[in-house]
Short mmCIF file of C-alpha atoms in Angstrom, two decimals:
data_model
loop_
_atom_site.label_atom_id
_atom_site.label_comp_id
_atom_site.label_asym_id
_atom_site.label_seq_id
_atom_site.Cartn_x
_atom_site.Cartn_y
_atom_site.Cartn_z
CA MET A 1 93.65 5.49 11.48
CA ILE A 2 94.19 3.53 14.68
CA THR A 3 91.00 1.97 16.00
CA ARG A 4 89.88 1.82 19.61
CA ALA A 5 91.34 -1.66 19.87
CA GLY A 6 94.64 -0.34 18.52
CA TRP A 7 94.75 2.55 20.98
CA GLY A 8 93.86 0.15 23.75
CA LEU A 9 96.78 -2.07 22.81
CA VAL A 10 99.14 0.95 22.70
CA ALA A 11 97.96 2.07 26.14
CA ALA A 12 98.28 -1.46 27.55
CA SER A 13 101.80 -1.78 26.14
CA ALA A 14 102.84 1.51 27.71
CA LEU A 15 101.32 0.50 31.05
CA VAL A 16 103.03 -2.89 31.06
CA TYR A 17 106.37 -1.28 30.35
CA ALA A 18 105.86 1.47 32.93
CA VAL A 19 105.02 -1.07 35.65
CA GLY A 20 107.46 -3.83 34.79
CA ALA A 21 110.60 -1.94 33.78
CA PRO A 22 111.30 -0.33 37.21
CA LEU A 23 110.94 -3.73 38.83
CA GLY A 24 113.48 -5.29 36.47
CA TYR A 25 111.06 -7.48 34.50
CA ALA A 26 112.52 -7.89 31.01
CA GLN A 27 109.33 -9.52 29.80
CA SER A 28 107.47 -6.21 30.18
CA ALA A 29 109.68 -4.59 27.57
CA VAL A 30 109.17 -7.53 25.23
CA LEU A 31 105.38 -7.37 25.62
CA ALA A 32 105.34 -3.61 25.13
CA VAL A 33 107.43 -3.83 21.96
CA ALA A 34 105.25 -6.68 20.64
CA GLY A 35 102.13 -4.59 21.09
CA LEU A 36 103.61 -1.61 19.28
CA VAL A 37 104.91 -3.84 16.49
CA ALA A 38 101.42 -5.31 16.06
CA VAL A 39 99.93 -1.83 15.61
CA GLY A 40 102.69 -0.88 13.16
CA ALA A 41 102.17 -4.07 11.17
CA GLY A 42 98.46 -3.31 10.99
CA ALA A 43 99.22 0.15 9.61
CA LEU A 44 101.46 -1.35 6.92
CA TRP A 45 98.74 -3.88 6.09
CA THR A 46 96.13 -1.19 5.44
CA LEU A 47 98.53 1.14 3.63
CA SER A 48 99.40 -1.46 1.02
CA GLY A 49 97.69 -0.66 -2.26
CA ALA A 50 94.40 -2.42 -2.93
CA ARG A 51 93.02 -2.34 -6.46
CA LEU A 52 89.29 -2.38 -5.90
CA ASP A 53 86.50 -1.49 -8.31
CA VAL A 54 83.54 -0.28 -6.23
CA ARG A 55 80.14 0.70 -7.59
CA ARG A 56 76.86 1.41 -5.80
CA GLU A 57 73.44 1.05 -7.43
CA VAL A 58 70.18 2.29 -5.87
CA THR A 59 67.05 0.43 -6.92
CA PRO A 60 64.43 1.62 -7.43
CA VAL A 61 65.33 5.30 -7.72
CA LYS A 62 61.69 6.25 -7.03
CA VAL A 63 59.80 4.49 -4.25
CA ALA A 64 56.59 5.01 -2.31
CA ARG A 65 56.97 6.00 1.31
CA GLY A 66 57.50 2.91 3.46
CA ASP A 67 58.23 0.59 0.54
CA PRO A 68 61.64 -1.10 0.37
CA ALA A 69 64.53 0.57 -1.42
CA VAL A 70 67.80 -1.31 -1.77
CA ALA A 71 71.37 -0.29 -2.47
CA LEU A 72 73.45 -2.87 -4.35
CA LEU A 73 77.17 -2.64 -3.69
CA HIS A 74 79.37 -4.22 -6.35
CA VAL A 75 83.00 -4.76 -5.27
CA ARG A 76 85.65 -6.36 -7.49
CA ASN A 77 89.21 -7.20 -6.46
CA ALA A 78 91.41 -6.28 -9.42
CA GLY A 79 94.64 -6.87 -7.49
CA ARG A 80 96.87 -9.93 -7.17
CA ARG A 81 96.29 -10.57 -3.48
CA ARG A 82 93.29 -11.79 -1.56
CA ARG A 83 91.47 -9.00 0.27
CA SER A 84 89.53 -9.34 3.49
CA GLY A 85 88.39 -7.15 6.36
CA LEU A 86 86.38 -4.83 4.10
CA VAL A 87 83.47 -2.91 5.62
CA ALA A 88 81.28 -0.52 3.61
CA ARG A 89 79.66 2.50 5.27
CA ASP A 90 76.89 4.42 3.55
CA THR A 91 74.79 7.38 4.71
CA CYS A 92 71.12 8.06 3.98
CA ARG A 93 69.04 10.78 5.72
CA GLY A 94 71.57 11.01 8.53
CA VAL A 95 71.40 7.26 9.14
CA SER A 96 74.66 5.34 8.80
CA VAL A 97 74.38 1.89 7.21
CA THR A 98 77.24 -0.56 7.70
CA VAL A 99 77.67 -3.79 5.75
CA GLU A 100 80.53 -6.30 5.68
CA VAL A 101 81.98 -7.29 2.35
CA PRO A 102 82.95 -10.99 2.09
CA PRO A 103 86.64 -11.79 1.45
CA LEU A 104 87.65 -11.32 -2.17
CA ALA A 105 90.07 -13.64 -3.90
CA ARG A 106 92.15 -12.46 -6.81
CA ASP A 107 90.06 -11.15 -9.74
CA THR A 108 86.73 -11.94 -8.12
CA ALA A 109 83.67 -9.82 -7.46
CA ARG A 110 80.95 -9.82 -4.82
CA THR A 111 77.63 -8.01 -4.55
CA VAL A 112 76.06 -7.14 -1.21
CA SER A 113 72.77 -5.36 -0.61
CA TYR A 114 71.35 -3.28 2.20
CA ARG A 115 68.06 -1.47 2.75
CA LEU A 116 67.70 2.29 2.76
CA PRO A 117 65.34 4.24 5.08
CA THR A 118 62.12 5.31 3.30
CA ARG A 119 59.89 6.40 6.16
CA ARG A 120 59.89 10.06 5.13
CA ARG A 121 59.21 11.58 1.75
CA GLY A 122 61.71 13.70 -0.10
CA GLU A 123 64.70 13.71 -2.36
CA THR A 124 67.17 11.66 -0.36
CA ARG A 125 70.92 11.85 -0.88
CA VAL A 126 72.55 8.43 -0.60
CA GLY A 127 76.25 8.66 0.16
CA PRO A 128 79.08 9.26 0.27
CA LEU A 129 80.10 5.61 0.17
CA VAL A 130 83.15 4.82 2.29
CA LEU A 131 85.00 1.50 2.25
CA ASP A 132 86.97 0.65 5.40
CA ARG A 133 89.94 -1.71 5.30
CA THR A 134 91.17 -3.14 8.60
CA ASP A 135 94.04 -5.44 9.48
CA PRO A 136 93.23 -9.01 10.61
CA PHE A 137 93.31 -7.97 14.29
CA GLY A 138 91.22 -4.80 13.84
CA LEU A 139 93.92 -2.49 15.18
CA VAL A 140 94.17 -0.04 12.25
CA ARG A 141 91.54 1.12 9.77
CA ARG A 142 91.90 2.95 6.46
CA SER A 143 88.87 4.65 4.92
CA ILE A 144 88.53 5.47 1.22
CA ALA A 145 85.53 7.21 -0.40
CA TYR A 146 84.26 5.82 -3.70
CA GLY A 147 82.02 7.35 -6.35
CA ARG A 148 79.44 10.10 -6.08
CA PRO A 149 76.27 10.23 -3.99
CA ASP A 150 73.10 8.88 -5.60
CA LEU A 151 69.58 10.29 -5.28
CA LEU A 152 66.57 8.37 -4.01
CA LEU A 153 63.13 9.97 -4.42
CA VAL A 154 60.71 8.85 -1.71
CA ARG A 155 57.19 9.63 -2.94
CA PRO A 156 53.78 9.57 -1.20
CA ARG A 157 51.83 6.37 -0.74
CA THR A 158 48.51 6.09 -2.55
CA VAL A 159 45.34 4.05 -2.36
CA PRO A 160 42.92 3.49 -5.28
CA LEU A 161 39.90 5.81 -5.16
CA THR A 162 36.94 6.53 -7.39
CA PRO A 163 37.53 9.88 -9.13
CA PRO A 164 35.06 12.52 -7.90
CA HIS A 165 33.29 12.95 -11.24
CA ALA A 166 31.19 16.00 -10.61
CA GLY A 167 29.03 16.60 -13.67
CA ARG A 168 29.07 19.43 -16.12
CA GLN A 169 31.44 22.36 -16.21
CA ARG A 170 29.78 25.71 -15.69
CA HIS A 171 31.94 27.45 -18.28
CA LEU A 172 30.14 27.95 -21.58
CA ASP A 173 32.77 26.18 -23.68
CA GLY A 174 33.82 23.62 -21.09
CA LEU A 175 37.37 22.68 -20.17
CA VAL A 176 40.17 22.78 -22.74
CA SER A 177 41.81 19.37 -22.88
CA ARG A 178 43.70 17.53 -25.59
CA SER A 179 42.50 14.31 -24.02
CA ALA A 180 38.91 15.22 -24.91
CA PRO A 181 37.23 12.39 -26.82
CA ASN A 182 36.93 12.71 -30.59
CA GLY A 183 33.17 12.75 -30.27
CA ALA A 184 33.20 16.14 -28.51
CA THR A 185 31.55 18.82 -30.65
CA SER A 186 32.54 22.09 -28.96
CA PHE A 187 35.11 24.02 -31.00
CA ASN A 188 37.92 25.65 -29.01
CA GLY A 189 40.60 26.66 -31.51
CA LEU A 190 43.12 25.59 -34.13
CA ARG A 191 46.53 24.02 -33.76
CA ASP A 192 49.20 22.38 -35.92
CA TYR A 193 48.62 18.85 -37.09
CA VAL A 194 50.31 16.11 -35.04
CA ILE A 195 50.86 12.60 -36.38
CA GLY A 196 47.95 10.48 -35.21
CA ASP A 197 45.31 13.24 -35.31
CA ASP A 198 41.98 12.34 -36.90
CA LEU A 199 41.99 13.66 -40.49
CA ARG A 200 38.28 14.39 -40.16
CA HIS A 201 39.22 17.28 -37.87
CA VAL A 202 41.50 19.00 -40.40
CA HIS A 203 40.45 22.63 -40.97
CA TRP A 204 40.99 22.90 -44.72
CA ARG A 205 40.38 26.64 -45.04
CA SER A 206 43.11 27.50 -42.56
CA THR A 207 45.37 24.87 -44.12
CA ALA A 208 44.94 26.41 -47.58
CA ARG A 209 45.51 29.94 -46.26
CA THR A 210 48.63 29.22 -44.17
CA GLY A 211 50.13 26.34 -46.07
CA VAL A 212 50.42 24.41 -42.79
CA LEU A 213 48.16 21.49 -41.97
CA MET A 214 45.82 22.69 -39.20
CA VAL A 215 43.34 20.70 -37.10
CA LYS A 216 40.43 21.77 -34.91
CA GLU A 217 40.97 21.49 -31.16
CA LEU A 218 37.81 20.36 -29.43
CA THR A 219 36.58 20.62 -25.88
CA ASP A 220 34.37 18.30 -23.89
CA VAL A 221 31.79 20.19 -21.86
CA ASN A 222 31.12 17.08 -19.77
CA LEU A 223 34.76 16.56 -18.80
CA PRO A 224 34.91 16.70 -14.98
CA SER A 225 37.71 18.60 -13.25
CA THR A 226 38.97 18.37 -9.68
CA VAL A 227 40.71 20.87 -7.41
CA THR A 228 42.77 19.28 -4.63
CA LEU A 229 43.95 21.66 -1.90
CA LEU A 230 46.55 20.50 0.64
CA ASP A 231 46.81 22.55 3.82
CA THR A 232 50.55 23.14 4.38
CA ARG A 233 50.43 25.33 7.49
CA PRO A 234 52.66 23.94 10.29
CA GLY A 235 49.99 24.53 12.93
CA ALA A 236 47.42 22.45 11.06
CA TYR A 237 49.09 19.18 12.09
CA GLU A 238 50.13 17.70 15.41
CA GLY A 239 53.25 16.05 14.03
CA ASP A 240 55.17 14.78 11.03
CA ASP A 241 53.14 11.58 10.73
CA GLU A 242 49.88 13.48 10.29
CA PHE A 243 51.35 15.68 7.57
CA GLU A 244 52.79 12.67 5.76
CA LEU A 245 49.32 11.09 5.79
CA ALA A 246 47.80 14.32 4.47
CA VAL A 247 50.22 14.28 1.53
CA ASP A 248 49.33 10.62 0.92
CA VAL A 249 45.63 11.56 0.84
CA ALA A 250 46.20 14.42 -1.63
CA ALA A 251 48.31 12.13 -3.82
CA SER A 252 45.64 9.41 -3.77
CA VAL A 253 42.94 11.86 -4.86
CA ALA A 254 45.00 13.52 -7.59
CA CYS A 255 46.31 10.23 -8.96
CA SER A 256 42.82 8.71 -9.07
CA VAL A 257 41.79 11.59 -11.32
CA THR A 258 44.82 11.62 -13.63
CA ARG A 259 44.80 7.84 -14.08
CA ASP A 260 41.31 8.16 -15.57
CA ARG A 261 42.73 10.96 -17.76
CA PHE A 262 40.67 13.75 -16.22
CA PRO A 263 42.11 17.18 -15.34
CA VAL A 264 43.13 18.11 -11.81
CA ARG A 265 44.64 21.19 -10.16
CA LEU A 266 46.84 20.58 -7.15
CA LEU A 267 47.09 23.52 -4.75
CA THR A 268 48.95 24.13 -1.49
CA GLY A 269 49.17 27.07 0.85
CA MET A 270 52.11 28.29 -1.24
CA GLY A 271 50.16 28.38 -4.52
CA GLU A 272 49.50 26.06 -7.44
CA LEU A 273 51.75 23.01 -7.41
CA LEU A 274 50.51 21.34 -10.57
CA HIS A 275 47.81 21.64 -13.24
CA ALA A 276 47.42 18.26 -14.93
CA LYS A 277 45.24 18.21 -18.03
CA GLY A 278 44.53 14.51 -18.01
CA GLY A 279 47.31 13.26 -20.23
CA PRO A 280 48.95 9.85 -19.92
CA GLY A 281 51.67 9.47 -17.30
CA GLU A 282 50.68 12.60 -15.36
CA SER A 283 50.13 10.58 -12.18
CA GLU A 284 53.91 10.11 -12.09
CA VAL A 285 54.35 13.88 -12.25
CA VAL A 286 51.86 14.29 -9.40
CA LEU A 287 53.84 11.91 -7.20
CA ASP A 288 57.15 13.58 -8.07
CA ARG A 289 55.84 17.04 -7.17
CA LEU A 290 54.24 15.92 -3.91
CA ALA A 291 57.42 14.09 -2.91
CA VAL A 292 59.11 17.39 -2.08
CA VAL A 293 56.21 19.30 -0.52
CA GLU A 294 56.91 20.61 2.98
CA ARG A 295 55.06 22.65 5.55
CA SER A 296 55.82 26.36 5.56
CA ALA A 297 55.18 29.19 7.98
CA ALA A 298 54.43 31.38 4.94
CA ALA A 299 51.60 29.11 3.74
CA GLU A 300 48.20 30.76 3.29
CA PRO A 301 45.13 29.46 5.11
CA PRO A 302 42.74 27.38 2.95
CA GLY A 303 40.22 30.23 2.70
CA SER A 304 42.77 32.48 0.98
CA ALA A 305 44.00 29.72 -1.30
CA LEU A 306 40.46 28.87 -2.42
CA ARG A 307 39.90 32.39 -3.76
CA ARG A 308 42.08 31.43 -6.73
CA ALA A 309 40.65 27.92 -7.14
CA GLY A 310 38.06 28.87 -9.75
CA SER A 311 34.70 27.10 -9.78
CA GLY A 312 32.97 24.04 -11.16
CA GLY A 313 33.84 20.38 -10.82
CA ALA A 314 34.88 18.88 -7.50
CA LEU A 315 36.87 20.27 -4.58
CA VAL A 316 38.84 18.11 -2.14
CA LEU A 317 40.37 19.91 0.84
CA VAL A 318 42.87 17.99 2.99
CA SER A 319 43.90 19.28 6.42
CA GLY A 320 44.79 18.12 9.92
CA THR A 321 42.33 20.41 11.68
CA TYR A 322 38.64 21.16 11.45
CA GLU A 323 39.50 24.86 11.48
CA ALA A 324 39.69 24.56 7.69
CA LEU A 325 36.19 23.11 7.36
CA PRO A 326 34.40 26.52 7.23
CA ALA A 327 36.56 27.45 4.25
CA ALA A 328 35.28 24.40 2.36
CA ALA A 329 31.68 25.11 3.36
CA ALA A 330 31.96 28.72 2.25
CA VAL A 331 32.67 27.76 -1.39
CA ARG A 332 30.28 24.82 -1.67
CA ARG A 333 28.07 26.70 -4.15
CA ARG A 334 31.02 27.19 -6.52
CA PHE A 335 31.59 23.45 -6.93
CA ASP A 336 29.42 20.50 -7.84
CA GLN A 337 30.93 18.38 -5.06
CA VAL A 338 32.98 19.35 -2.00
CA VAL A 339 34.89 16.79 0.10
CA PHE A 340 36.78 17.69 3.28
CA VAL A 341 39.32 15.15 4.58
CA ARG A 342 40.67 15.60 8.08
CA VAL A 343 43.68 13.38 8.86
CA GLY A 344 44.51 12.18 12.36
CA ASP A 345 42.83 10.32 15.19
CA PRO A 346 39.01 10.27 15.06
CA THR A 347 37.17 12.77 17.23
CA GLU A 348 34.69 11.75 19.87
CA GLY A 349 31.13 11.86 18.61
CA GLY A 350 32.19 11.75 14.98
CA PRO A 351 33.08 14.51 12.54
CA PRO A 352 31.15 17.80 12.56
CA ALA A 353 28.54 18.34 9.88
CA ALA A 354 28.70 21.03 7.22
CA ALA A 355 25.93 21.70 4.72
CA GLY A 356 26.90 20.62 1.21
CA VAL A 357 30.24 19.14 2.31
CA THR A 358 31.19 15.47 2.62
CA VAL A 359 33.39 15.22 5.73
CA ILE A 360 35.80 12.29 6.10
CA GLU A 361 38.07 11.38 9.02
CA ALA A 362 41.13 9.40 7.97
CA GLY A 363 43.49 7.84 10.49
CA ASP A 364 45.21 6.01 7.65
CA LEU A 365 44.72 5.33 3.95
CA ALA A 366 42.46 2.37 4.68
CA ASP A 367 40.03 4.70 6.47
CA LEU A 368 40.11 7.02 3.46
CA ALA A 369 39.30 4.22 1.02
CA ALA A 370 36.46 2.95 3.21
CA ALA A 371 34.79 6.35 3.66
CA TRP A 372 35.43 7.76 0.18
CA PRO A 373 32.19 8.62 -1.70
CA ARG A 374 31.40 6.38 -4.64
#
């Protein structure tokens, strides 16, 4: 493909010939032909086969919003001639990233890196990768696509918080959890033996009757649970930045609970997003699920979503408007602790009060950490 410089040279050559030829200037024809020959030579330069091994590597493949993510471009010249004038073009979230590749001698390789945009959450498609080859004068360019697009998962940012441990469960048998400590004494049921189970919990009668080693599954009536509700209505936020902060707040709360191996339910206006039982590594699952959460016009208001939230433990409601505060106050008797977090600029005179509800205004994650109840 002829570049702008190439088309400019073609136009200049035609103009020189059109002006000089009628006046009898032989030099005009020579200049015009020289310009056209230069463009043709550039086309032959780029059309000549180039044996290049090109590979892109995205690292890390999962990154917190705003943290750096880098693409490493590995280019190797497998041909017999030196290659120069290589420019790589990559695309990420509609943003085009251009990077020059240093000249490559015969059988040599170079690695160049460039940053990828991570301001917004989501599953981001990186690519396609296109390598441009131009002639030494930049008159003609040839573009070749290499490889397949890669995926970059931009997840919410988090801040360490104290889990809202809210006392006893109101259910008679407590919360079912395989992470319950061995000292728990409430019997919940039987299950197959798994390597590593305490042999003191083997139920020998059932084992003798079924021929399969069975163990007692216990519950811990003191195991605190947390319900985190994220308001996903479009009208609840003034802009994208406020919603991104709300997702960060919900992720911080849920991850603080799962990292201490306590159960948490994560709800949105579209229903239950996740029910983590307190197992190891579930904070990673929380971040992965929240990475793809978006606002929706079909999202229910918090009051409707809380009807299915159960009772007991702690409730954390995150929204961008105080219109959702009455919904939190209305269910305060169903939970041991209720926290309402409103994201955005602080209001004049401070946040409104609600009986039985801890109200927090968070302009950023630092504000959340400072005001979070301990």
